[in-house]
Short mmCIF file of C-alpha atoms in Angstrom, two decimals:
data_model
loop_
_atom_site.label_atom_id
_atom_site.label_comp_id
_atom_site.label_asym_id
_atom_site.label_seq_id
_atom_site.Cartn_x
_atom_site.Cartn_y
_atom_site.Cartn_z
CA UNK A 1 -14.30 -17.31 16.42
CA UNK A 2 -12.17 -19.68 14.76
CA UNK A 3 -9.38 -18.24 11.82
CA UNK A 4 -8.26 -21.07 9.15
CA UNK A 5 -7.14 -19.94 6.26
CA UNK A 6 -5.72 -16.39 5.39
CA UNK A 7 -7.74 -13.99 3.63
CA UNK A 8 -8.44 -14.17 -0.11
CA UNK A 9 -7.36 -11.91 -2.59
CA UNK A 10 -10.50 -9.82 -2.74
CA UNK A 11 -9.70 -8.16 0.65
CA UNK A 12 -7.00 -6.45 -1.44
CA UNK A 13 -7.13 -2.91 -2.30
CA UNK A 14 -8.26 -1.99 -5.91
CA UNK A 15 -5.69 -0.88 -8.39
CA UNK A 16 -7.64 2.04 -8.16
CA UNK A 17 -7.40 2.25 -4.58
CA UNK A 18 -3.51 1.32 -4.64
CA UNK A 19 -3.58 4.58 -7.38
CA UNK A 20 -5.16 6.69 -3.80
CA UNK A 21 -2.46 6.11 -1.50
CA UNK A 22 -0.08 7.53 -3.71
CA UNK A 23 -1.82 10.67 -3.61
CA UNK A 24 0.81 13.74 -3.89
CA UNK A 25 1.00 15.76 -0.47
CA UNK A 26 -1.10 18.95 -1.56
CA UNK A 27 -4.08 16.36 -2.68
CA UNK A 28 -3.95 14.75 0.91
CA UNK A 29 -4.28 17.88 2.44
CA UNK A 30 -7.30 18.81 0.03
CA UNK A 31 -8.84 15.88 0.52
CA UNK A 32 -8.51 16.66 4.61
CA UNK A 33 -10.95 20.23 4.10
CA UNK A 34 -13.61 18.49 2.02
CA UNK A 35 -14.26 14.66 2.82
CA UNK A 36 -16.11 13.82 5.84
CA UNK A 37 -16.95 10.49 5.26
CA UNK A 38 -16.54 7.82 8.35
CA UNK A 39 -12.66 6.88 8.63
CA UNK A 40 -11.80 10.01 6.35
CA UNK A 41 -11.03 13.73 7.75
CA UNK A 42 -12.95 15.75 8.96
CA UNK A 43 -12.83 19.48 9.30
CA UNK A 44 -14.68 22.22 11.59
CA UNK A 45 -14.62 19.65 14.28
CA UNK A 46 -13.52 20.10 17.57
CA UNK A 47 -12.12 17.09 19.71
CA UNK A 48 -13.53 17.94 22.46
CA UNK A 49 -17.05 18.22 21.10
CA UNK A 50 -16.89 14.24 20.31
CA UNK A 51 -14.57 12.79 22.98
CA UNK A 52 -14.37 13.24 26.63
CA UNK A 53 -10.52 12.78 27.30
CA UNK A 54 -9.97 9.94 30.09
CA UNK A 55 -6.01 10.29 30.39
CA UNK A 56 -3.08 10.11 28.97
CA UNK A 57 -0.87 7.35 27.39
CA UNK A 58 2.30 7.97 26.21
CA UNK A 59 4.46 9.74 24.32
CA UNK A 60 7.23 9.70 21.51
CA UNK A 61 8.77 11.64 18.99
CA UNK A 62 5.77 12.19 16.72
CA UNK A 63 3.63 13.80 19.71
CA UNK A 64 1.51 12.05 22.16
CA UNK A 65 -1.83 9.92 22.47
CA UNK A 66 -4.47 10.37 24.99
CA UNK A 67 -7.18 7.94 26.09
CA UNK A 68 -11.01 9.10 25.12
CA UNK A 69 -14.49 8.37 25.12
CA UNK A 70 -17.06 9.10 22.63
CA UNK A 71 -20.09 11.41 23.38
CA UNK A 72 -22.95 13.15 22.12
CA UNK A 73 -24.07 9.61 20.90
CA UNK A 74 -20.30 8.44 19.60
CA UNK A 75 -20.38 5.48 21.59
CA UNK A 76 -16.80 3.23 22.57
CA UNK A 77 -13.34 4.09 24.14
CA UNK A 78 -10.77 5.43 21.10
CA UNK A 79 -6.99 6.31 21.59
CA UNK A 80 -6.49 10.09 20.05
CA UNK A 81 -2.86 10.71 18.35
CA UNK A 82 -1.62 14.23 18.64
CA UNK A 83 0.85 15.31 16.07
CA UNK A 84 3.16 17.92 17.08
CA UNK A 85 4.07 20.34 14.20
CA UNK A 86 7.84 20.20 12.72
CA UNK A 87 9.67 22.52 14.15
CA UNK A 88 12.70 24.97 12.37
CA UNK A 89 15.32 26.59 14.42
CA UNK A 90 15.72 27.14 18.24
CA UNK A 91 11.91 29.42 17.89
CA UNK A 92 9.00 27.38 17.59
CA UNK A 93 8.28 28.20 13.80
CA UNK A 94 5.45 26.01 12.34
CA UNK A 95 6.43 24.19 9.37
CA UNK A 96 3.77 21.44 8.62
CA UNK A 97 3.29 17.73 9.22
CA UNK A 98 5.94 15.47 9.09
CA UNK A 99 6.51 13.29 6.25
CA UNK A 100 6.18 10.14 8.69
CA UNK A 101 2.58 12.08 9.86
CA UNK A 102 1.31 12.51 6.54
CA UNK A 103 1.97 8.72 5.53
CA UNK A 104 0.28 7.16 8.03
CA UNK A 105 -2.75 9.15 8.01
CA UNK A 106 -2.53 8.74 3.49
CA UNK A 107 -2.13 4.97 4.61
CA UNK A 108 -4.84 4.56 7.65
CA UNK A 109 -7.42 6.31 5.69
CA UNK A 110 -7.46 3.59 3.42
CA UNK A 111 -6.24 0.70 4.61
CA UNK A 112 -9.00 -1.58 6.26
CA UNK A 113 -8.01 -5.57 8.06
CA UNK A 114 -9.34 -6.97 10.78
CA UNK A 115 -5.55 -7.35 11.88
CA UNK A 116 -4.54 -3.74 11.25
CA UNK A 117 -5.49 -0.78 13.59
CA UNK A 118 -8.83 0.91 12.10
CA UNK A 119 -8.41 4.69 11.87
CA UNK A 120 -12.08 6.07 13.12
CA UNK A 121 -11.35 9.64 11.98
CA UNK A 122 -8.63 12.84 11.59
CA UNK A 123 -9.58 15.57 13.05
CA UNK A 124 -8.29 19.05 11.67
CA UNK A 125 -8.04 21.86 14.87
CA UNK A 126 -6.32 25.37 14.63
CA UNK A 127 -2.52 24.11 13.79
CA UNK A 128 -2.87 20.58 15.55
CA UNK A 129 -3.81 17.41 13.90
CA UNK A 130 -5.41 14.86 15.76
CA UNK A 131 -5.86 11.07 14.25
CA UNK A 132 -8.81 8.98 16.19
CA UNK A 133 -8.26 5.08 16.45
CA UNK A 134 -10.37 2.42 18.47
CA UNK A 135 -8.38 1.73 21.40
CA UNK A 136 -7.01 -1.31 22.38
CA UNK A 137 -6.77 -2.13 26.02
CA UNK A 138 -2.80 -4.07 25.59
CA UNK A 139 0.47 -4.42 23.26
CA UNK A 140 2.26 -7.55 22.79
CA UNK A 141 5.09 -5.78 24.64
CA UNK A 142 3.28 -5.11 27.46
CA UNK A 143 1.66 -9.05 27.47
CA UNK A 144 5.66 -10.14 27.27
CA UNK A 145 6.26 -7.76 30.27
CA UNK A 146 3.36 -9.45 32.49
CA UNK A 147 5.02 -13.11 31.71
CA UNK A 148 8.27 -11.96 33.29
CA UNK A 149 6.48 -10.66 36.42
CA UNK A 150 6.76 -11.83 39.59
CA UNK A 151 8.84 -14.66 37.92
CA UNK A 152 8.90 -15.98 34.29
CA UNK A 153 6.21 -18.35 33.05
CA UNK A 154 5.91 -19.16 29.51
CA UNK A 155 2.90 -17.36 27.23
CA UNK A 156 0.51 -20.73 26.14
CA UNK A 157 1.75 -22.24 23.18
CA UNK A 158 -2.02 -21.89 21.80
CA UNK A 159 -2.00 -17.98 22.53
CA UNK A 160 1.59 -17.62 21.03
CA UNK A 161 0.05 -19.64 17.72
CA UNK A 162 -2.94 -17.43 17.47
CA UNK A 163 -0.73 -14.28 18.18
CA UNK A 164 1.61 -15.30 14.94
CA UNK A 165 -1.31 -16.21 12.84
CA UNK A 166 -3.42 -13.14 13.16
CA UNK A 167 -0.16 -11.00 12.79
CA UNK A 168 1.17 -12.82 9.86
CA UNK A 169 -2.77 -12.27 8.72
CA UNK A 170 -2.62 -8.37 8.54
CA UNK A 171 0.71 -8.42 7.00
CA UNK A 172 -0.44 -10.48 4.32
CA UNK A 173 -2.91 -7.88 3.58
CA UNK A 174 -0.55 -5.20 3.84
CA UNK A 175 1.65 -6.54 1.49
CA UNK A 176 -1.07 -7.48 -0.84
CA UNK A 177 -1.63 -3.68 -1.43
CA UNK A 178 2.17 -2.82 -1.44
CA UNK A 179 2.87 -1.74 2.24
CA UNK A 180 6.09 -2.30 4.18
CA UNK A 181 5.15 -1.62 7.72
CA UNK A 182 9.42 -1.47 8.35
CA UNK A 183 9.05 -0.94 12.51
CA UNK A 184 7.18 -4.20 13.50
CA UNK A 185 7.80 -4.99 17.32
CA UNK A 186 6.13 -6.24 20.16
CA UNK A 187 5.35 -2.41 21.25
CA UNK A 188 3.66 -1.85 17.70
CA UNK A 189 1.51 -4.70 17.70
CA UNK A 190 -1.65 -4.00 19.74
CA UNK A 191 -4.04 -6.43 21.24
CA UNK A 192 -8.01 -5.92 22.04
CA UNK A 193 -9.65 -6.74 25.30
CA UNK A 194 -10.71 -9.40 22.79
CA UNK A 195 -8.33 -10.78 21.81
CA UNK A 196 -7.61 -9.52 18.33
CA UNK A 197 -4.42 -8.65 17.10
CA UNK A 198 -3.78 -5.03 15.41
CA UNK A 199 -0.89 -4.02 13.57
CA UNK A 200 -0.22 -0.32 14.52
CA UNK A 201 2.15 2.21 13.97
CA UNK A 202 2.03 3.24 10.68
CA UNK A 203 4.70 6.11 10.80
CA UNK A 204 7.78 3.97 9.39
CA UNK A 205 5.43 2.77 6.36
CA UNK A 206 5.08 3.16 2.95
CA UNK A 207 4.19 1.76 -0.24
CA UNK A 208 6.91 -0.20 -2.48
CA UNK A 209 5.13 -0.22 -6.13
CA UNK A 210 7.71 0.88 -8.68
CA UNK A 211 8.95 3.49 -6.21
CA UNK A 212 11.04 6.35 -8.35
CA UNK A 213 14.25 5.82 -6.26
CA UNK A 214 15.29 3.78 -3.91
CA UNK A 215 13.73 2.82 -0.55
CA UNK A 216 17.34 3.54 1.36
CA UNK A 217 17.17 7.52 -0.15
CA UNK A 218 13.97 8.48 1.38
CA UNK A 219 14.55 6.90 4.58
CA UNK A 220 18.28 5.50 5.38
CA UNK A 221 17.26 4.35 9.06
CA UNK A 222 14.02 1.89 9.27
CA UNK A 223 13.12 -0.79 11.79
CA UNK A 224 14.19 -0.79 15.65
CA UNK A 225 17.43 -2.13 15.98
CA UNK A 226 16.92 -5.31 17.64
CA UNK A 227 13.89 -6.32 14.59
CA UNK A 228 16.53 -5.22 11.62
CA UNK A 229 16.75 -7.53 9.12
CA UNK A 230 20.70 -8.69 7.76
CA UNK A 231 19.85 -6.77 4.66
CA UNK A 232 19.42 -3.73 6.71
CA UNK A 233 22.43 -3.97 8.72
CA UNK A 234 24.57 -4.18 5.62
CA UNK A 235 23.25 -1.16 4.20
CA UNK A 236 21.34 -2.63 1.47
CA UNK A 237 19.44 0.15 -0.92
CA UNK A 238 17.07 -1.89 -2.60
CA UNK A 239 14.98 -3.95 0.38
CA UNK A 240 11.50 -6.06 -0.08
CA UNK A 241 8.70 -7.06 2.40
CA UNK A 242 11.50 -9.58 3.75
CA UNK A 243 12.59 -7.01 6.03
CA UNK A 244 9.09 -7.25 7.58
CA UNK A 245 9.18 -10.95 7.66
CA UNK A 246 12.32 -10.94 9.88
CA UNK A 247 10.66 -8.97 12.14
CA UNK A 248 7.94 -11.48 12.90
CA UNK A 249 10.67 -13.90 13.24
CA UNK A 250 12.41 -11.54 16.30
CA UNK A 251 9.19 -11.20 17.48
CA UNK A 252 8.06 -15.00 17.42
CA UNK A 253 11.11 -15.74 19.28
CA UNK A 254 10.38 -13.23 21.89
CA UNK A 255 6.83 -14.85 22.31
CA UNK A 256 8.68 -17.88 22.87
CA UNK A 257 11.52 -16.56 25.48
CA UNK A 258 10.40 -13.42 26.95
CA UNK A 259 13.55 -11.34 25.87
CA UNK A 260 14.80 -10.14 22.78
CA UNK A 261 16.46 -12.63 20.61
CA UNK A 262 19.20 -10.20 19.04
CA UNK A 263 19.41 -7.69 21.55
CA UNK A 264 21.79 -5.60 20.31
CA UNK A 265 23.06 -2.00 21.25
CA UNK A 266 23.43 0.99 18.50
CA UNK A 267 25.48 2.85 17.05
CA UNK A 268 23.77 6.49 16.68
CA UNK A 269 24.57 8.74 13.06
CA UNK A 270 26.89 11.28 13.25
CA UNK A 271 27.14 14.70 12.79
CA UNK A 272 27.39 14.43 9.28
CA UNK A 273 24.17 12.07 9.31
CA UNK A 274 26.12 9.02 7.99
CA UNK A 275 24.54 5.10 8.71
CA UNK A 276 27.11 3.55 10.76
CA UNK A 277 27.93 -0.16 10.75
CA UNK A 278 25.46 -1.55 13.27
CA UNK A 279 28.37 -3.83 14.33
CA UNK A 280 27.33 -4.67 18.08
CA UNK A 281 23.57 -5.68 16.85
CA UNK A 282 25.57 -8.36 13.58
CA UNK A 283 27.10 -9.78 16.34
CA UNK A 284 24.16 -10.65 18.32
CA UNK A 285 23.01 -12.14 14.83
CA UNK A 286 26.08 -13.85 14.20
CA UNK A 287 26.12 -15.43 17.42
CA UNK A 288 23.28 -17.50 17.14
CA UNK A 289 22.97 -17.92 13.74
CA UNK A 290 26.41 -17.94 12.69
CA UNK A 291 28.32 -15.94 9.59
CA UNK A 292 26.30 -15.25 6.90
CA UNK A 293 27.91 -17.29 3.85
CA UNK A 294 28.01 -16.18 0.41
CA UNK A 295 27.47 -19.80 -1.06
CA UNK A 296 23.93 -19.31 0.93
CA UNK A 297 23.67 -15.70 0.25
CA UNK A 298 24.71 -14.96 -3.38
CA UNK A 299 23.76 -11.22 -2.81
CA UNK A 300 26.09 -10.96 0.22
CA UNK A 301 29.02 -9.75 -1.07
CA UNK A 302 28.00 -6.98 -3.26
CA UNK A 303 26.71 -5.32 0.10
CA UNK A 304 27.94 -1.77 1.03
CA UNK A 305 28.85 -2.81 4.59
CA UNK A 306 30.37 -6.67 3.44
CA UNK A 307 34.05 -4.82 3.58
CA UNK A 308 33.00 -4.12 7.64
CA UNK A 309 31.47 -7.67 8.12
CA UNK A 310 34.96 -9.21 7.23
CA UNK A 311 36.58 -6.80 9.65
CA UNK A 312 34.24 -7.65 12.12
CA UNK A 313 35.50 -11.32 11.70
CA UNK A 314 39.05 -10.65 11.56
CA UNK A 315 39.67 -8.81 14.37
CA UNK A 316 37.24 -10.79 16.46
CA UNK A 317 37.73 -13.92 15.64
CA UNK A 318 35.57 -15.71 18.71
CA UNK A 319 35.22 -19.02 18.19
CA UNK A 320 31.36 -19.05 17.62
CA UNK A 321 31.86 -16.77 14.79
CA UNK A 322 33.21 -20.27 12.89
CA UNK A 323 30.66 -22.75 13.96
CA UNK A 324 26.99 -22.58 12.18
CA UNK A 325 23.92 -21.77 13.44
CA UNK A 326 22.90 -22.54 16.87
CA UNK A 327 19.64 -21.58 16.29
CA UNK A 328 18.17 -25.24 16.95
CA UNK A 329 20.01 -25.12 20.25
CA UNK A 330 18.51 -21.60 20.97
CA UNK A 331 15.28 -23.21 20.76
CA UNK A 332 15.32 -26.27 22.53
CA UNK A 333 16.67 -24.09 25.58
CA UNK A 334 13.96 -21.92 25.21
CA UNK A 335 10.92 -24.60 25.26
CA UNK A 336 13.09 -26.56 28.35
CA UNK A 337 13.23 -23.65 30.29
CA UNK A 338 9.56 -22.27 29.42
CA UNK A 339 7.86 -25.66 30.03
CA UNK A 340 7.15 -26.50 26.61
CA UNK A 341 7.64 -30.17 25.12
CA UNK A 342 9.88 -30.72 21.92
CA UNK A 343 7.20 -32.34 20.00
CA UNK A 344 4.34 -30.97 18.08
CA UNK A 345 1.07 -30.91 19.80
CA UNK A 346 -1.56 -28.23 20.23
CA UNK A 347 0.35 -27.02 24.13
CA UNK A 348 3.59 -26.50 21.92
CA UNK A 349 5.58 -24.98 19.36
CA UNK A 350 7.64 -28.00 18.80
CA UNK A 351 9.39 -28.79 16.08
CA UNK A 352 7.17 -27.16 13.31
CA UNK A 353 7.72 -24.04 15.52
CA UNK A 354 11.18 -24.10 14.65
CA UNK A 355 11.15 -24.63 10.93
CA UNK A 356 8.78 -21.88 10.88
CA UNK A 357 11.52 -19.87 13.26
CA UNK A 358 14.51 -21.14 11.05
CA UNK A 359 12.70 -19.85 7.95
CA UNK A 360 11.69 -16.60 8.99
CA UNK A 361 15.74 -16.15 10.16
CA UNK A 362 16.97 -16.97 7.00
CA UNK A 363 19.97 -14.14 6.22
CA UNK A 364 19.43 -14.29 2.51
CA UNK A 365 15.93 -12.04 2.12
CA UNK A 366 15.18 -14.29 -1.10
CA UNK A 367 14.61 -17.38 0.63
CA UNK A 368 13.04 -15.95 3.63
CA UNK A 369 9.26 -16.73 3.74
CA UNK A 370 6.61 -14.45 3.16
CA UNK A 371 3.60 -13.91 5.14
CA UNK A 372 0.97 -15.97 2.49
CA UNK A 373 3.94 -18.92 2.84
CA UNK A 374 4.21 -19.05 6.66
CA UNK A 375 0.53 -18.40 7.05
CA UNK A 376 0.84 -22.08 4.73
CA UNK A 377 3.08 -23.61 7.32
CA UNK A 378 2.59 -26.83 8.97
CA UNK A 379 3.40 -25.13 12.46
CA UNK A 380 -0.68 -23.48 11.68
CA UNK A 381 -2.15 -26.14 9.48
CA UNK A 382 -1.34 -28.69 12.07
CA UNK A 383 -3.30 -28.71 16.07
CA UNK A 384 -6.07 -27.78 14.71
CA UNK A 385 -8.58 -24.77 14.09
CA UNK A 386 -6.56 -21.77 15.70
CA UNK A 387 -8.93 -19.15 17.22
CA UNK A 388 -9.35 -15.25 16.95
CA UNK A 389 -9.33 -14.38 20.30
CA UNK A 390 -5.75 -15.34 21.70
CA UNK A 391 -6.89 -14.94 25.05
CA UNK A 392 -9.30 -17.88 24.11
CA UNK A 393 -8.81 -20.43 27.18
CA UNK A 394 -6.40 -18.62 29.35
CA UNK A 395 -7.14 -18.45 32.84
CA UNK A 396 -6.73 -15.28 34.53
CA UNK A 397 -6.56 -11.18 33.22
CA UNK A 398 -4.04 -9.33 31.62
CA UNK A 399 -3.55 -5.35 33.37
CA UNK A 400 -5.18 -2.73 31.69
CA UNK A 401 -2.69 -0.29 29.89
CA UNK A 402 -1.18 1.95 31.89
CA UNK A 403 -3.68 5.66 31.79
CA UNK A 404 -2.05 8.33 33.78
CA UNK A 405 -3.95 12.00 35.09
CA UNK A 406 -0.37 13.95 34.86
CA UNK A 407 -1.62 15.21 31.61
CA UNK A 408 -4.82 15.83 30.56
CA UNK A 409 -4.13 18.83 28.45
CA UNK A 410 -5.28 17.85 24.34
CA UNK A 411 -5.87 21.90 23.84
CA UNK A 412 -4.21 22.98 20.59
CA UNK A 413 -2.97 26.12 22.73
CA UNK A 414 -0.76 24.00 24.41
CA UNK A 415 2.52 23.07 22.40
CA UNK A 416 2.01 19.40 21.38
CA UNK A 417 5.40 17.28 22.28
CA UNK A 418 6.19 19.74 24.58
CA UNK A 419 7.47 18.72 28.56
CA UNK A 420 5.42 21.33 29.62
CA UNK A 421 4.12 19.21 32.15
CA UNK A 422 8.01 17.97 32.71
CA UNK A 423 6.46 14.10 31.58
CA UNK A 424 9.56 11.93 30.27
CA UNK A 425 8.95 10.32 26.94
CA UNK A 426 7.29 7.24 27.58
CA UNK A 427 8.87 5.39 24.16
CA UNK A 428 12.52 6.41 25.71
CA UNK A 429 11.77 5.29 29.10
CA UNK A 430 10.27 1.56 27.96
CA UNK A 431 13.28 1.20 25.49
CA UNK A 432 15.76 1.75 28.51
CA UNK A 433 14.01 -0.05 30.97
CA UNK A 434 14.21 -3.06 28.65
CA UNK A 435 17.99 -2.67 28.47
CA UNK A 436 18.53 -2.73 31.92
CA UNK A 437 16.86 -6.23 32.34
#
């Protein structure tokens, strides 16, 4: 399978369509009781009648997912999401879905791109929601992981370029029908035995069409720290698909190095639930790619946190804070020491590699590219067709992803979330395992 050009326009969503995912709440929980068509909900269903549970995966704030196999004539291997209720008070008191829950299952339902995670079904049981997806056998942070182990050795330069292409390929689509994924990372970007790319994740995402207030009031913390865009970290309210677009550019470079490019470390909200100045993760920016000027960022100084940014330089003062970018010297470091040649050829990134880098890690979100430009960029248009499987060529296996017995237990009697079975959160543990490398 060979991809060459992005999609065209009529894998978009329908105004109509667009019109559905903006459903109210109460209608998305009607809809759950009475549709029952394939990739919709379903009701009077129990798991267990259609899956045979293989093990469990991991585990995060929003519940946990559990390995499955179809039966009774469902045929394939599916990964089952388990919501866990919201919670009031010290007693468990049931309060519904989260608003996070309830977006990516009014999203999933109708969203459908070969590069985005197909939703097979949402199962409604006793107070427990359950949403079915195919399963995919790795994540690109677990593919980054394997290149590190026993020693470093670069990802192929062909499998990096298919990676970027097919991700840039579902964004495009999302972005088409007015979807900011806003938590795109290696861990959230899934990859088939295949070798197909699927953006996952959904629970940071929501649509951006005339929204009635601003994107910052509904959710004043988006996008793992080390992926935030500079718009972001200065406490911008009004934010576009850009944010997403930086992303891919932190995750590109990762591709390329095996480590985060901005790895920085956060500052958490206090009790009053005020955004602090993420001032250790600008710094990591800053370092590489120098200040952020308002000749090349007209918007810059109008920013809520620009009074903290010229703190940050005054009572730093290091001298990398007054040179320019050293993102070019990033770069060549990174192909020396992965084995990659500086010019352009189908076994590197080479030079087009690092326009399309530079581009993606522009500060000012205006002049960033978007996904239908950099899908456009000579670093794909040039070395030829690029293939859909990125594993296309590569000699030896990936491991499977990791499925554990510890905890079997998908019952809606027991508490979902819950360390009943004294399991550590599995999102908490990678996080701080990276941090310690």
């Amino acid at each position: 399978m060979s991809l060459t050009n992005p999609p065209s326009s009529s894998g978009s969503l329908s105004r109509t369509r667009v019109g559905n995912l903006k459903r109210s709440h109460q209608a998305t929980v009607d809809d759950a009781i009475e549709s029952r068509r394939p990739g919709g909900y379903t009701s009077k269903v129990r798991v267990r009648d259609r899956y045979n549970i293989v093990g469990f995966i991991s585990s995060g704030t929003y519940g946990r997912v559990y390995k499955a196999v179809g039966k009774n004539g469902k045929k394939g291997e599916f990964a089952i999401k388990k919501f866990k209720p919201d919670k009031e008070g010290e007693t468990i008191q049931y309060t519904g879905l989260s608003q996070s829950a309830i977006r990516e299952m009014a999203l999933c339902t109708e969203l459908s791109h070969a590069n985005v995670v197909q939703l097979e079904e949402i199962i409604l049981e006793d107070k427990c929601i359950f949403m079915v997806f195919e399963y995919t056998e790795h994540d690109l942070l677990q593919i980054i992981h394997h290149h590190t182990q026993p020693q470093r050795h670069a990802i192929p330069a062909t499998m990096v370029r298919s990676i970027m292409f097919q991700l840039l390929n579902g964004l495009l689509y999302l972005h088409t029908n007015w979807v900011l994924h806003r938590d795109l990372k290696p861990a959230n970007i899934l990859v088939t035995s295949s070798g197909a790319i699927r953006i996952g994740d959904l629970g940071l995402a929501r649509l951006f069409y005339k929204p009635l207030n601003s994107l910052f009031s509904g959710d004043k913390v988006v996008v793992t720290i080390w992926y935030r865009a500079p718009e972001l970290l200065m406490g911008s309210r009004h934010y576009t698909p850009a944010v997403d677009m930086w992303a891919i550019g932190c995750i590109f470079a990762e591709l390329l190095s095996l480590r985060p490019i901005f790895k920085g470390e956060e500052a958490k909200m206090d009790s009053k639930k005020t955004v602090p100045f993420q001032r250790n993760q600008m710094m990591k920016i800053v370092e590489i790619l120098g200040l952020p000027r308002k000749e090349s960022w007209p918007g810059l100084a109008s920013m809520p946190e620009y009074s903290q940014l010229q703190t940050l330089v005054l009572h730093r003062q290091p001298s990398h804070f007054h040179r320019g970018s050293n993102l070019e010297g990033w770069y060549q470091s990174c192909l020396k020491n992965g084995g990659y040649t500086s010019t352009s050829s189908a076994g590197t990134p080479g030079a087009d590699g690092f326009d399309l880098l530079s581009r993606m890690l522009e500060y000012d979100p205006a002049k960033r590219l978007t996904a239908e430009q950099a899908l456009e960029h000579p670093y794909f248009t040039n070395g030829g067709p690029i293939s859909g499987n990125c594993f296309e060529g590569i000699e030896g296996k990936y491991p499977h992803r990791r499925v554990t017995q510890d905890d079997n237990d998908i019952r809606t009697g027991s508490l979902p979330g819950t360390k009943r079975s004294g399991l550590p959160d599995d999102s908490l543990m990678r996080a701080s395992k990276r941090l310690k490398e």
